[in-house]
mmCIF file of C-alpha atoms in Angstrom:
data_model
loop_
_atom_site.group_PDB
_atom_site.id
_atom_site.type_symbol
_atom_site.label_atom_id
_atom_site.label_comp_id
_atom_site.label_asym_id
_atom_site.label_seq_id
_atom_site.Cartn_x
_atom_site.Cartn_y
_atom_site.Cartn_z
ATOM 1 C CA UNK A 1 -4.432 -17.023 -34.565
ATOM 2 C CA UNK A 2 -8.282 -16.257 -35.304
ATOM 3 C CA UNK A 3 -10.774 -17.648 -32.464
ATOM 4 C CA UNK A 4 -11.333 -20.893 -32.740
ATOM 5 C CA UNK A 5 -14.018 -21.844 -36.124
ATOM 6 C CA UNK A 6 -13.664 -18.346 -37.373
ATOM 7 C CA UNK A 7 -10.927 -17.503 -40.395
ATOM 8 C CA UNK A 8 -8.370 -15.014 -40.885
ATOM 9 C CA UNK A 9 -10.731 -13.418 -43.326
ATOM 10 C CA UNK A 10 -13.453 -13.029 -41.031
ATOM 11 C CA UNK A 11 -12.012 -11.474 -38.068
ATOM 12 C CA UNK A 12 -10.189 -8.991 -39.759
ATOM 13 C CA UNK A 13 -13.508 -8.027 -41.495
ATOM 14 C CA UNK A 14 -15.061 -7.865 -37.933
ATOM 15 C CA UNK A 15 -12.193 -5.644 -36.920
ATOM 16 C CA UNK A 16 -12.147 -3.359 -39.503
ATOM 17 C CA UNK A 17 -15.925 -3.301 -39.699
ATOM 18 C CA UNK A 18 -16.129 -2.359 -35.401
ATOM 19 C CA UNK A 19 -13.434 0.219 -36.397
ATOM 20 C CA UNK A 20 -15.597 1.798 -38.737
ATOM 21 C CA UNK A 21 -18.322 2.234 -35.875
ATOM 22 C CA UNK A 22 -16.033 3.571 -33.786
ATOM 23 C CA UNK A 23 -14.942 6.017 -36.377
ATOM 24 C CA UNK A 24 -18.446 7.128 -36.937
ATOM 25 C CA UNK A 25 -19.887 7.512 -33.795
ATOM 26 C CA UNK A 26 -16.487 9.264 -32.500
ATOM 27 C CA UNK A 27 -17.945 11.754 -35.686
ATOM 28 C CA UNK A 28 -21.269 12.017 -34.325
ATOM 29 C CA UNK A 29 -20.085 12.595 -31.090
ATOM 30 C CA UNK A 30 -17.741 15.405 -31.773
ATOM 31 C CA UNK A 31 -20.442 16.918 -34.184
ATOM 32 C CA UNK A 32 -23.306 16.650 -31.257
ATOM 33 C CA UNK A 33 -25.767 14.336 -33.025
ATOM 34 C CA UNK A 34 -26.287 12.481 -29.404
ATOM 35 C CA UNK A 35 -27.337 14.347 -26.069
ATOM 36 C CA UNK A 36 -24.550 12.030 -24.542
ATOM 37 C CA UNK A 37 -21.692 9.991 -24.858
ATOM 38 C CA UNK A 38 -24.145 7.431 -23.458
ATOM 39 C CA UNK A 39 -27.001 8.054 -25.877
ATOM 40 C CA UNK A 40 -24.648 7.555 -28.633
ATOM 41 C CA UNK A 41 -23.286 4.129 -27.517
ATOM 42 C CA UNK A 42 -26.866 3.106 -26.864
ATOM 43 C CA UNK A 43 -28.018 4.182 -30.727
ATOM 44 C CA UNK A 44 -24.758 2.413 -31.667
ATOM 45 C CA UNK A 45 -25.788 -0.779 -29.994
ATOM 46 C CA UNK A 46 -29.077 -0.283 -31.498
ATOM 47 C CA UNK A 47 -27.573 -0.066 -35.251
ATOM 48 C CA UNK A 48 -25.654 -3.418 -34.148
ATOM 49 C CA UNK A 49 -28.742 -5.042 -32.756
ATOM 50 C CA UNK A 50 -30.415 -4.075 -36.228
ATOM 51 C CA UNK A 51 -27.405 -5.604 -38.453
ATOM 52 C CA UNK A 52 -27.413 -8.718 -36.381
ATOM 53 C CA UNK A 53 -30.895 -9.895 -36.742
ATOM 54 C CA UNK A 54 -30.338 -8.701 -40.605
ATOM 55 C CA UNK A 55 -27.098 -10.144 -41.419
ATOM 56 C CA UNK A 56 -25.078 -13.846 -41.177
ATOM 57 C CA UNK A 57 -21.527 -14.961 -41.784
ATOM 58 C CA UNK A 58 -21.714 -17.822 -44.514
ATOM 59 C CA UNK A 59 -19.996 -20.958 -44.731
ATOM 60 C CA UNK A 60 -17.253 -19.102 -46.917
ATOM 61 C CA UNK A 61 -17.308 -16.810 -44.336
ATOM 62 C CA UNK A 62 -18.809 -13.228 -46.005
ATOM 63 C CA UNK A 63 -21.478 -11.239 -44.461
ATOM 64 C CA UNK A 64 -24.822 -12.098 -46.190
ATOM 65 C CA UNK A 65 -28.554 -10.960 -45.960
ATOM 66 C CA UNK A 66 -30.001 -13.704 -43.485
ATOM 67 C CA UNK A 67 -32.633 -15.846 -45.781
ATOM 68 C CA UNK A 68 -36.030 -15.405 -43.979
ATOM 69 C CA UNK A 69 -38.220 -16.315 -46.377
#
């Protein structure tokens, strides 16, 4: 059962879209793009930060462009 107001559709597109993070910056890290395991959780959270103040979940619940104009 999702969290309450949210549909199935939605959370499992927030899973599988955290999963992909994870995936990637697991990548970076093993490559050595980031001084730190730390530095690359902070540029992560950055990338997040960037996508929230970018992005919305409709009323149908997809991820949309936020309307700022």
């Amino acid at each position: 059962m999702p969290p309450s107001g949210f549909s199935p559709k939605v959370v499992q597109g927030l899973l599988t879209f955290v999963q992909g993070n994870y995936e990637d910056l697991l990548k970076e890290i093993r490559e050595g793009k980031h001084p730190s395991i730390e530095a690359a959780i902070e540029h992560e959270i950055g990338l997040l930060e960037k996508a929230l103040s970018k992005l919305h979940i409709d009323e149908d619940g997809n991820l949309v462009e936020r309307n700022t104009g």
